[in-house]
Amino acid sequence: MKTNKSVRGLQYAAAYLGALVSLYPIFLMLTSSLKTNIQILKNPMSLPTSISFAAYSKLVHQIPFFSYFWNSLVVSVVSVVLILLFGVMASFYIARYPFRWNGALFFFFLLGMMIPIKLGIVPLFLLMKKLSMLNSIWSLVSVYTAIGLPLAILILTGFFRTLPKELEEAARIDGSSDFGVMWHVLLPLIRPALGTVMIMNFIMAWNDFFFPLIFIQDDAKKTIPVGMLSLFGQYSTDLSMLFAGLTLASVPMMVIFFLASKQFMEGMTAGAVK
C-alpha cells in the first residue's frame, strides 16, 4: 500500500509539474502585456512593477484589432459548423449504409489527409480568382472546410460504427426517418467525437497564418495572425502591444477548450476501451 501511495504521489507531482510548465508561458504572456516596453526588455521574466493597461489601449486605437478579431471569429465558427454539418452527414452515410463503393468513398475522403494542400497553392489561388473569392473571408472558409473534412469524417465514421444497430432499428420501428435517427438517436451519443472535431478545427482555423496571407489583401478583412504582423517594425517592435494582442487572441481558444474539454478528452481516449 505504501508503494502504491508513493507511486501515486509521484504521478500527481509529475502532473502538477507538467501543468505548471504548460501554464507558465500563458502567465508570462499575460504579465508581459501589463508591462511597458522598457520593463519587458530589462526584465523579461519578472513580474510587472506596476500594472498598466496602456498596451491594450494602444492596441485598440492604433490597429483595427477588433476587426481582425471579428474576421477570425467568423471564419473559424463558420468553418467548424460546415465541417461538423458535412462531416456528420457523410460519416453517417458511410458508417450506417453498406454499399459496393463504401470503402472506396471512405478512402477518397481520407486522401485529403495524405496530400499536403499547400503544395497546390498556385492552382488554388487561380481557382479562387476565377470564382471571384480572392480578398474575401469566404475563400478562407472554403479552404478550412476542405482541410478539416477528411479528419472529421475519419473520427466520426469510427464513432458511428461503434454504435449498436439495435438503437437505429428501434427508432425506425417507432416511425423515425433517416434524419431523425441521425439527429435524435445517434448524434447525442457521439458528442465526444463532435467535441474533438470542433476543438481541433477551431484551433486550426483560428491560428492559421498562411492562407489569410495569400488570399486576403484588404486590411479590413485580415484575420488576427496576419493583422498582428503590422506590429513588427523594421527596426523596433512594441512588445507590450504584441503580448496584449496575443492575450486577447488566446481568449476564444481557452473558452472553447474549457467548454468542450470533457468531450475532447473522451473522444481522444474512447478507443482505448473498445
PDB file of C-alpha atoms in Angstrom:
ATOM      1  CA  MET A   1       0.000   0.000   0.000  1.00  0.00           C
ATOM      2  CA  LYS A   2       2.818   2.394   0.844  1.00  0.00           C
ATOM      3  CA  THR A   3       4.409   1.649  -2.506  1.00  0.00           C
ATOM      4  CA  ASN A   4       1.142   2.424  -4.308  1.00  0.00           C
ATOM      5  CA  LYS A   5       0.751   5.678  -2.390  1.00  0.00           C
ATOM      6  CA  SER A   6       4.335   6.666  -3.219  1.00  0.00           C
ATOM      7  CA  VAL A   7       3.810   5.926  -6.907  1.00  0.00           C
ATOM      8  CA  ARG A   8       0.546   7.878  -6.930  1.00  0.00           C
ATOM      9  CA  GLY A   9       2.243  10.775  -5.150  1.00  0.00           C
ATOM     10  CA  LEU A  10       4.959  10.837  -7.809  1.00  0.00           C
ATOM     11  CA  GLN A  11       2.304  10.739 -10.530  1.00  0.00           C
ATOM     12  CA  TYR A  12       0.476  13.705  -9.011  1.00  0.00           C
ATOM     13  CA  ALA A  13       3.749  15.600  -8.623  1.00  0.00           C
ATOM     14  CA  ALA A  14       4.634  14.950 -12.269  1.00  0.00           C
ATOM     15  CA  ALA A  15       1.145  16.018 -13.358  1.00  0.00           C
ATOM     16  CA  TYR A  16       1.312  19.268 -11.361  1.00  0.00           C
ATOM     17  CA  LEU A  17       4.787  19.956 -12.689  1.00  0.00           C
ATOM     18  CA  GLY A  18       3.632  19.381 -16.266  1.00  0.00           C
ATOM     19  CA  ALA A  19       0.637  21.671 -15.733  1.00  0.00           C
ATOM     20  CA  LEU A  20       2.906  24.363 -14.279  1.00  0.00           C
ATOM     21  CA  VAL A  21       5.305  24.149 -17.226  1.00  0.00           C
ATOM     22  CA  SER A  22       2.394  24.310 -19.685  1.00  0.00           C
ATOM     23  CA  LEU A  23       0.685  27.261 -17.992  1.00  0.00           C
ATOM     24  CA  TYR A  24       3.802  29.337 -17.383  1.00  0.00           C
ATOM     25  CA  PRO A  25       4.036  30.705 -20.987  1.00  0.00           C
ATOM     26  CA  ILE A  26       0.423  31.871 -20.693  1.00  0.00           C
ATOM     27  CA  PHE A  27       1.183  33.521 -17.361  1.00  0.00           C
ATOM     28  CA  LEU A  28       4.300  35.163 -18.842  1.00  0.00           C
ATOM     29  CA  MET A  29       2.286  36.425 -21.820  1.00  0.00           C
ATOM     30  CA  LEU A  30      -0.349  37.939 -19.520  1.00  0.00           C
ATOM     31  CA  THR A  31       2.153  39.638 -17.215  1.00  0.00           C
ATOM     32  CA  SER A  32       4.178  40.960 -20.151  1.00  0.00           C
ATOM     33  CA  SER A  33       1.056  42.611 -21.585  1.00  0.00           C
ATOM     34  CA  LEU A  34       0.793  44.608 -18.343  1.00  0.00           C
ATOM     35  CA  LYS A  35       4.371  45.923 -18.554  1.00  0.00           C
ATOM     36  CA  THR A  36       5.909  48.723 -20.539  1.00  0.00           C
ATOM     37  CA  ASN A  37       8.308  48.049 -23.389  1.00  0.00           C
ATOM     38  CA  ILE A  38      11.301  49.056 -21.239  1.00  0.00           C
ATOM     39  CA  GLN A  39      10.283  46.695 -18.423  1.00  0.00           C
ATOM     40  CA  ILE A  40       9.988  43.776 -20.855  1.00  0.00           C
ATOM     41  CA  LEU A  41      13.424  44.440 -22.349  1.00  0.00           C
ATOM     42  CA  LYS A  42      15.122  44.929 -18.964  1.00  0.00           C
ATOM     43  CA  ASN A  43      13.473  42.101 -17.013  1.00  0.00           C
ATOM     44  CA  PRO A  44      11.523  39.860 -19.398  1.00  0.00           C
ATOM     45  CA  MET A  45      10.873  37.122 -16.799  1.00  0.00           C
ATOM     46  CA  SER A  46       9.961  39.341 -13.841  1.00  0.00           C
ATOM     47  CA  LEU A  47       6.564  40.419 -12.589  1.00  0.00           C
ATOM     48  CA  PRO A  48       5.395  43.934 -13.543  1.00  0.00           C
ATOM     49  CA  THR A  49       6.434  46.584 -11.039  1.00  0.00           C
ATOM     50  CA  SER A  50       3.212  48.445 -11.767  1.00  0.00           C
ATOM     51  CA  ILE A  51       0.188  47.184 -13.649  1.00  0.00           C
ATOM     52  CA  SER A  52      -0.583  49.180 -16.772  1.00  0.00           C
ATOM     53  CA  PHE A  53      -3.295  48.620 -19.382  1.00  0.00           C
ATOM     54  CA  ALA A  54      -1.729  51.136 -21.764  1.00  0.00           C
ATOM     55  CA  ALA A  55      -0.737  48.353 -24.174  1.00  0.00           C
ATOM     56  CA  TYR A  56      -4.382  47.301 -24.585  1.00  0.00           C
ATOM     57  CA  SER A  57      -5.448  50.889 -25.184  1.00  0.00           C
ATOM     58  CA  LYS A  58      -2.747  51.392 -27.819  1.00  0.00           C
ATOM     59  CA  LEU A  59      -3.620  48.064 -29.438  1.00  0.00           C
ATOM     60  CA  VAL A  60      -7.251  49.047 -29.902  1.00  0.00           C
ATOM     61  CA  HIS A  61      -6.540  52.584 -31.133  1.00  0.00           C
ATOM     62  CA  GLN A  62      -3.511  52.014 -33.373  1.00  0.00           C
ATOM     63  CA  ILE A  63      -4.680  48.963 -35.312  1.00  0.00           C
ATOM     64  CA  PRO A  64      -8.210  47.658 -36.098  1.00  0.00           C
ATOM     65  CA  PHE A  65      -7.755  44.753 -33.705  1.00  0.00           C
ATOM     66  CA  PHE A  66     -11.446  44.086 -33.115  1.00  0.00           C
ATOM     67  CA  SER A  67     -11.980  43.952 -36.873  1.00  0.00           C
ATOM     68  CA  TYR A  68      -9.267  41.276 -37.085  1.00  0.00           C
ATOM     69  CA  PHE A  69     -10.845  39.518 -34.106  1.00  0.00           C
ATOM     70  CA  TRP A  70     -14.300  39.501 -35.697  1.00  0.00           C
ATOM     71  CA  ASN A  71     -12.957  38.220 -39.019  1.00  0.00           C
ATOM     72  CA  SER A  72     -11.105  35.375 -37.287  1.00  0.00           C
ATOM     73  CA  LEU A  73     -14.190  34.530 -35.236  1.00  0.00           C
ATOM     74  CA  VAL A  74     -16.494  34.424 -38.274  1.00  0.00           C
ATOM     75  CA  VAL A  75     -14.061  32.345 -40.322  1.00  0.00           C
ATOM     76  CA  SER A  76     -13.396  29.868 -37.502  1.00  0.00           C
ATOM     77  CA  VAL A  77     -17.015  29.437 -36.364  1.00  0.00           C
ATOM     78  CA  VAL A  78     -18.478  29.102 -39.876  1.00  0.00           C
ATOM     79  CA  SER A  79     -15.726  26.667 -40.887  1.00  0.00           C
ATOM     80  CA  VAL A  80     -16.335  24.476 -37.822  1.00  0.00           C
ATOM     81  CA  VAL A  81     -20.106  24.499 -38.381  1.00  0.00           C
ATOM     82  CA  LEU A  82     -19.707  23.439 -42.024  1.00  0.00           C
ATOM     83  CA  ILE A  83     -17.151  20.758 -41.127  1.00  0.00           C
ATOM     84  CA  LEU A  84     -19.485  19.306 -38.493  1.00  0.00           C
ATOM     85  CA  LEU A  85     -22.533  19.522 -40.788  1.00  0.00           C
ATOM     86  CA  PHE A  86     -20.972  17.863 -43.838  1.00  0.00           C
ATOM     87  CA  GLY A  87     -18.800  15.554 -41.752  1.00  0.00           C
ATOM     88  CA  VAL A  88     -21.752  14.174 -39.780  1.00  0.00           C
ATOM     89  CA  MET A  89     -23.850  13.572 -42.899  1.00  0.00           C
ATOM     90  CA  ALA A  90     -21.030  11.898 -44.858  1.00  0.00           C
ATOM     91  CA  SER A  91     -19.896   9.811 -41.878  1.00  0.00           C
ATOM     92  CA  PHE A  92     -23.446   8.666 -41.099  1.00  0.00           C
ATOM     93  CA  TYR A  93     -23.938   7.543 -44.704  1.00  0.00           C
ATOM     94  CA  ILE A  94     -20.594   5.724 -44.890  1.00  0.00           C
ATOM     95  CA  ALA A  95     -20.907   4.035 -41.490  1.00  0.00           C
ATOM     96  CA  ARG A  96     -24.579   3.013 -41.472  1.00  0.00           C
ATOM     97  CA  TYR A  97     -25.304   2.210 -45.148  1.00  0.00           C
ATOM     98  CA  PRO A  98     -23.126  -0.612 -46.551  1.00  0.00           C
ATOM     99  CA  PHE A  99     -22.868  -0.499 -50.335  1.00  0.00           C
ATOM    100  CA  ARG A 100     -20.423  -1.616 -53.011  1.00  0.00           C
ATOM    101  CA  TRP A 101     -18.253   1.508 -53.115  1.00  0.00           C
ATOM    102  CA  ASN A 102     -18.392   2.227 -49.397  1.00  0.00           C
ATOM    103  CA  GLY A 103     -14.691   1.585 -48.774  1.00  0.00           C
ATOM    104  CA  ALA A 104     -13.618   3.472 -51.908  1.00  0.00           C
ATOM    105  CA  LEU A 105     -15.674   6.524 -50.918  1.00  0.00           C
ATOM    106  CA  PHE A 106     -14.194   6.469 -47.418  1.00  0.00           C
ATOM    107  CA  PHE A 107     -10.674   6.195 -48.844  1.00  0.00           C
ATOM    108  CA  PHE A 108     -11.423   9.085 -51.232  1.00  0.00           C
ATOM    109  CA  PHE A 109     -12.160  11.352 -48.280  1.00  0.00           C
ATOM    110  CA  LEU A 110      -9.033  10.176 -46.484  1.00  0.00           C
ATOM    111  CA  LEU A 111      -6.906  11.177 -49.481  1.00  0.00           C
ATOM    112  CA  GLY A 112      -7.400  14.740 -48.294  1.00  0.00           C
ATOM    113  CA  MET A 113      -5.203  13.912 -45.280  1.00  0.00           C
ATOM    114  CA  MET A 114      -2.451  12.422 -47.419  1.00  0.00           C
ATOM    115  CA  ILE A 115      -1.995  15.276 -49.904  1.00  0.00           C
ATOM    116  CA  PRO A 116      -0.428  18.481 -48.466  1.00  0.00           C
ATOM    117  CA  ILE A 117      -2.803  21.235 -49.558  1.00  0.00           C
ATOM    118  CA  LYS A 118      -0.087  23.885 -49.503  1.00  0.00           C
ATOM    119  CA  LEU A 119       1.600  22.172 -52.454  1.00  0.00           C
ATOM    120  CA  GLY A 120      -1.405  23.177 -54.549  1.00  0.00           C
ATOM    121  CA  ILE A 121      -1.444  26.809 -53.506  1.00  0.00           C
ATOM    122  CA  VAL A 122      -0.915  28.123 -57.056  1.00  0.00           C
ATOM    123  CA  PRO A 123      -3.876  26.304 -58.676  1.00  0.00           C
ATOM    124  CA  LEU A 124      -5.902  27.026 -55.542  1.00  0.00           C
ATOM    125  CA  PHE A 125      -5.109  30.737 -55.870  1.00  0.00           C
ATOM    126  CA  LEU A 126      -6.129  30.670 -59.559  1.00  0.00           C
ATOM    127  CA  LEU A 127      -9.344  28.844 -58.661  1.00  0.00           C
ATOM    128  CA  MET A 128     -10.240  31.448 -56.052  1.00  0.00           C
ATOM    129  CA  LYS A 129      -9.513  34.164 -58.599  1.00  0.00           C
ATOM    130  CA  LYS A 130     -11.847  32.595 -61.175  1.00  0.00           C
ATOM    131  CA  LEU A 131     -14.559  32.228 -58.546  1.00  0.00           C
ATOM    132  CA  SER A 132     -14.099  35.900 -57.543  1.00  0.00           C
ATOM    133  CA  MET A 133     -13.386  34.828 -53.970  1.00  0.00           C
ATOM    134  CA  LEU A 134      -9.997  36.484 -53.542  1.00  0.00           C
ATOM    135  CA  ASN A 135      -9.834  39.099 -50.805  1.00  0.00           C
ATOM    136  CA  SER A 136     -12.882  37.519 -49.169  1.00  0.00           C
ATOM    137  CA  ILE A 137     -13.175  35.674 -45.884  1.00  0.00           C
ATOM    138  CA  TRP A 138     -15.276  33.037 -47.679  1.00  0.00           C
ATOM    139  CA  SER A 139     -12.185  31.868 -49.517  1.00  0.00           C
ATOM    140  CA  LEU A 140     -10.729  31.009 -46.107  1.00  0.00           C
ATOM    141  CA  VAL A 141     -13.950  29.300 -45.012  1.00  0.00           C
ATOM    142  CA  SER A 142     -13.985  27.080 -48.105  1.00  0.00           C
ATOM    143  CA  VAL A 143     -10.323  26.115 -47.703  1.00  0.00           C
ATOM    144  CA  TYR A 144     -10.589  25.364 -43.979  1.00  0.00           C
ATOM    145  CA  THR A 145     -13.734  23.304 -44.547  1.00  0.00           C
ATOM    146  CA  ALA A 146     -11.970  21.246 -47.197  1.00  0.00           C
ATOM    147  CA  ILE A 147      -8.927  20.786 -44.930  1.00  0.00           C
ATOM    148  CA  GLY A 148     -10.959  19.762 -41.885  1.00  0.00           C
ATOM    149  CA  LEU A 149     -13.433  17.360 -43.518  1.00  0.00           C
ATOM    150  CA  PRO A 150     -11.119  14.334 -44.034  1.00  0.00           C
ATOM    151  CA  LEU A 151     -10.084  14.096 -40.380  1.00  0.00           C
ATOM    152  CA  ALA A 152     -13.638  14.823 -39.233  1.00  0.00           C
ATOM    153  CA  ILE A 153     -15.009  12.003 -41.404  1.00  0.00           C
ATOM    154  CA  LEU A 154     -12.311   9.638 -40.138  1.00  0.00           C
ATOM    155  CA  ILE A 155     -13.165  10.346 -36.478  1.00  0.00           C
ATOM    156  CA  LEU A 156     -16.948  10.486 -36.845  1.00  0.00           C
ATOM    157  CA  THR A 157     -17.181   7.386 -39.027  1.00  0.00           C
ATOM    158  CA  GLY A 158     -15.273   5.395 -36.424  1.00  0.00           C
ATOM    159  CA  PHE A 159     -17.685   6.533 -33.717  1.00  0.00           C
ATOM    160  CA  PHE A 160     -20.805   5.845 -35.793  1.00  0.00           C
ATOM    161  CA  ARG A 161     -19.581   2.302 -36.487  1.00  0.00           C
ATOM    162  CA  THR A 162     -19.257   1.542 -32.768  1.00  0.00           C
ATOM    163  CA  LEU A 163     -22.919   2.330 -32.047  1.00  0.00           C
ATOM    164  CA  PRO A 164     -25.231  -0.712 -31.885  1.00  0.00           C
ATOM    165  CA  LYS A 165     -27.652  -1.070 -34.783  1.00  0.00           C
ATOM    166  CA  GLU A 166     -30.430  -2.023 -32.359  1.00  0.00           C
ATOM    167  CA  LEU A 167     -30.798   1.658 -31.423  1.00  0.00           C
ATOM    168  CA  GLU A 168     -31.346   2.576 -35.045  1.00  0.00           C
ATOM    169  CA  GLU A 169     -33.780  -0.298 -35.621  1.00  0.00           C
ATOM    170  CA  ALA A 170     -35.820   0.627 -32.551  1.00  0.00           C
ATOM    171  CA  ALA A 171     -36.095   4.228 -33.755  1.00  0.00           C
ATOM    172  CA  ARG A 172     -37.222   3.108 -37.203  1.00  0.00           C
ATOM    173  CA  ILE A 173     -39.888   0.854 -35.680  1.00  0.00           C
ATOM    174  CA  ASP A 174     -41.194   3.918 -33.844  1.00  0.00           C
ATOM    175  CA  GLY A 175     -41.517   5.666 -37.212  1.00  0.00           C
ATOM    176  CA  SER A 176     -38.368   7.787 -37.186  1.00  0.00           C
ATOM    177  CA  SER A 177     -36.886   8.931 -40.509  1.00  0.00           C
ATOM    178  CA  ASP A 178     -33.235   8.643 -41.501  1.00  0.00           C
ATOM    179  CA  PHE A 179     -32.650  12.224 -40.406  1.00  0.00           C
ATOM    180  CA  GLY A 180     -34.478  11.591 -37.122  1.00  0.00           C
ATOM    181  CA  VAL A 181     -32.322   8.540 -36.412  1.00  0.00           C
ATOM    182  CA  MET A 182     -29.165  10.514 -37.055  1.00  0.00           C
ATOM    183  CA  TRP A 183     -30.208  13.700 -35.223  1.00  0.00           C
ATOM    184  CA  HIS A 184     -32.161  12.401 -32.230  1.00  0.00           C
ATOM    185  CA  VAL A 185     -30.657   8.959 -31.588  1.00  0.00           C
ATOM    186  CA  LEU A 186     -27.065   8.667 -32.820  1.00  0.00           C
ATOM    187  CA  LEU A 187     -25.789  12.233 -32.733  1.00  0.00           C
ATOM    188  CA  PRO A 188     -26.146  12.696 -28.931  1.00  0.00           C
ATOM    189  CA  LEU A 189     -24.081   9.522 -28.454  1.00  0.00           C
ATOM    190  CA  ILE A 190     -21.074  10.833 -30.389  1.00  0.00           C
ATOM    191  CA  ARG A 191     -20.681  14.137 -28.550  1.00  0.00           C
ATOM    192  CA  PRO A 192     -17.084  13.269 -27.580  1.00  0.00           C
ATOM    193  CA  ALA A 193     -16.212  12.930 -31.266  1.00  0.00           C
ATOM    194  CA  LEU A 194     -18.013  16.183 -32.097  1.00  0.00           C
ATOM    195  CA  GLY A 195     -16.097  17.984 -29.337  1.00  0.00           C
ATOM    196  CA  THR A 196     -12.798  16.614 -30.621  1.00  0.00           C
ATOM    197  CA  VAL A 197     -13.516  17.690 -34.199  1.00  0.00           C
ATOM    198  CA  MET A 198     -14.739  21.118 -33.072  1.00  0.00           C
ATOM    199  CA  ILE A 199     -11.698  21.953 -30.950  1.00  0.00           C
ATOM    200  CA  MET A 200      -9.114  20.683 -33.440  1.00  0.00           C
ATOM    201  CA  ASN A 201     -10.597  22.552 -36.398  1.00  0.00           C
ATOM    202  CA  PHE A 202     -11.328  25.756 -34.494  1.00  0.00           C
ATOM    203  CA  ILE A 203      -7.707  25.982 -33.361  1.00  0.00           C
ATOM    204  CA  MET A 204      -6.506  25.200 -36.893  1.00  0.00           C
ATOM    205  CA  ALA A 205      -8.628  27.948 -38.461  1.00  0.00           C
ATOM    206  CA  TRP A 206      -8.005  30.489 -35.684  1.00  0.00           C
ATOM    207  CA  ASN A 207      -4.210  30.166 -35.732  1.00  0.00           C
ATOM    208  CA  ASP A 208      -3.628  29.817 -39.472  1.00  0.00           C
ATOM    209  CA  PHE A 209      -1.312  32.404 -40.987  1.00  0.00           C
ATOM    210  CA  PHE A 210      -0.561  31.011 -44.438  1.00  0.00           C
ATOM    211  CA  PHE A 211      -3.900  31.187 -46.273  1.00  0.00           C
ATOM    212  CA  PRO A 212      -5.008  34.623 -44.973  1.00  0.00           C
ATOM    213  CA  LEU A 213      -1.625  35.965 -46.057  1.00  0.00           C
ATOM    214  CA  ILE A 214      -2.149  34.593 -49.592  1.00  0.00           C
ATOM    215  CA  PHE A 215      -5.860  35.255 -50.138  1.00  0.00           C
ATOM    216  CA  ILE A 216      -6.549  38.480 -48.198  1.00  0.00           C
ATOM    217  CA  GLN A 217      -5.157  41.867 -49.233  1.00  0.00           C
ATOM    218  CA  ASP A 218      -7.684  44.299 -47.748  1.00  0.00           C
ATOM    219  CA  ASP A 219      -6.622  45.315 -44.236  1.00  0.00           C
ATOM    220  CA  ALA A 220     -10.232  45.360 -43.017  1.00  0.00           C
ATOM    221  CA  LYS A 221     -10.660  41.669 -43.917  1.00  0.00           C
ATOM    222  CA  LYS A 222      -7.475  40.319 -42.362  1.00  0.00           C
ATOM    223  CA  THR A 223      -7.537  37.809 -39.528  1.00  0.00           C
ATOM    224  CA  ILE A 224      -5.603  38.146 -36.272  1.00  0.00           C
ATOM    225  CA  PRO A 225      -2.398  36.262 -37.261  1.00  0.00           C
ATOM    226  CA  VAL A 226      -1.891  38.420 -40.365  1.00  0.00           C
ATOM    227  CA  GLY A 227      -3.184  41.632 -38.783  1.00  0.00           C
ATOM    228  CA  MET A 228      -0.778  41.321 -35.865  1.00  0.00           C
ATOM    229  CA  LEU A 229       2.077  41.311 -38.369  1.00  0.00           C
ATOM    230  CA  SER A 230       1.739  45.101 -38.557  1.00  0.00           C
ATOM    231  CA  LEU A 231       3.131  45.317 -35.011  1.00  0.00           C
ATOM    232  CA  PHE A 232       6.522  44.097 -36.189  1.00  0.00           C
ATOM    233  CA  GLY A 233       8.549  47.089 -37.371  1.00  0.00           C
ATOM    234  CA  GLN A 234      11.756  47.056 -39.386  1.00  0.00           C
ATOM    235  CA  TYR A 235      13.836  48.491 -36.553  1.00  0.00           C
ATOM    236  CA  SER A 236      11.672  48.055 -33.461  1.00  0.00           C
ATOM    237  CA  THR A 237       8.663  46.133 -32.186  1.00  0.00           C
ATOM    238  CA  ASP A 238       6.219  47.223 -29.495  1.00  0.00           C
ATOM    239  CA  LEU A 239       6.399  44.078 -27.378  1.00  0.00           C
ATOM    240  CA  SER A 240       3.788  45.177 -24.854  1.00  0.00           C
ATOM    241  CA  MET A 241       1.211  45.672 -27.632  1.00  0.00           C
ATOM    242  CA  LEU A 242       2.200  42.344 -29.143  1.00  0.00           C
ATOM    243  CA  PHE A 243       1.662  40.493 -25.866  1.00  0.00           C
ATOM    244  CA  ALA A 244      -1.622  42.322 -25.314  1.00  0.00           C
ATOM    245  CA  GLY A 245      -2.820  41.197 -28.733  1.00  0.00           C
ATOM    246  CA  LEU A 246      -1.708  37.625 -28.090  1.00  0.00           C
ATOM    247  CA  THR A 247      -3.529  37.620 -24.759  1.00  0.00           C
ATOM    248  CA  LEU A 248      -6.810  38.790 -26.299  1.00  0.00           C
ATOM    249  CA  ALA A 249      -6.390  36.421 -29.250  1.00  0.00           C
ATOM    250  CA  SER A 250      -5.994  33.428 -26.930  1.00  0.00           C
ATOM    251  CA  VAL A 251      -9.275  34.041 -25.078  1.00  0.00           C
ATOM    252  CA  PRO A 252     -11.635  32.306 -27.595  1.00  0.00           C
ATOM    253  CA  MET A 253      -9.415  29.208 -27.753  1.00  0.00           C
ATOM    254  CA  MET A 254      -9.368  28.964 -23.959  1.00  0.00           C
ATOM    255  CA  VAL A 255     -13.146  29.401 -23.772  1.00  0.00           C
ATOM    256  CA  ILE A 256     -13.919  26.772 -26.403  1.00  0.00           C
ATOM    257  CA  PHE A 257     -11.465  24.323 -24.863  1.00  0.00           C
ATOM    258  CA  PHE A 258     -12.933  24.741 -21.378  1.00  0.00           C
ATOM    259  CA  LEU A 259     -16.469  24.307 -22.747  1.00  0.00           C
ATOM    260  CA  ALA A 260     -15.658  21.173 -24.752  1.00  0.00           C
ATOM    261  CA  SER A 261     -12.621  19.792 -22.925  1.00  0.00           C
ATOM    262  CA  LYS A 262     -14.576  16.892 -21.391  1.00  0.00           C
ATOM    263  CA  GLN A 263     -15.844  15.763 -24.803  1.00  0.00           C
ATOM    264  CA  PHE A 264     -12.372  16.286 -26.261  1.00  0.00           C
ATOM    265  CA  MET A 265     -10.718  14.029 -23.662  1.00  0.00           C
ATOM    266  CA  GLU A 266     -13.409  11.378 -24.012  1.00  0.00           C
ATOM    267  CA  GLY A 267     -13.101  11.485 -27.782  1.00  0.00           C
ATOM    268  CA  MET A 268      -9.334  11.087 -27.726  1.00  0.00           C
ATOM    269  CA  THR A 269      -9.436   8.128 -25.298  1.00  0.00           C
ATOM    270  CA  ALA A 270     -12.641   6.393 -26.390  1.00  0.00           C
ATOM    271  CA  GLY A 271     -10.851   3.806 -28.491  1.00  0.00           C
ATOM    272  CA  ALA A 272      -8.804   2.593 -25.545  1.00  0.00           C
ATOM    273  CA  VAL A 273     -11.658   0.571 -24.048  1.00  0.00           C
ATOM    274  CA  LYS A 274     -13.448  -0.550 -27.209  1.00  0.00           C
TER     275      LYS A 274
END
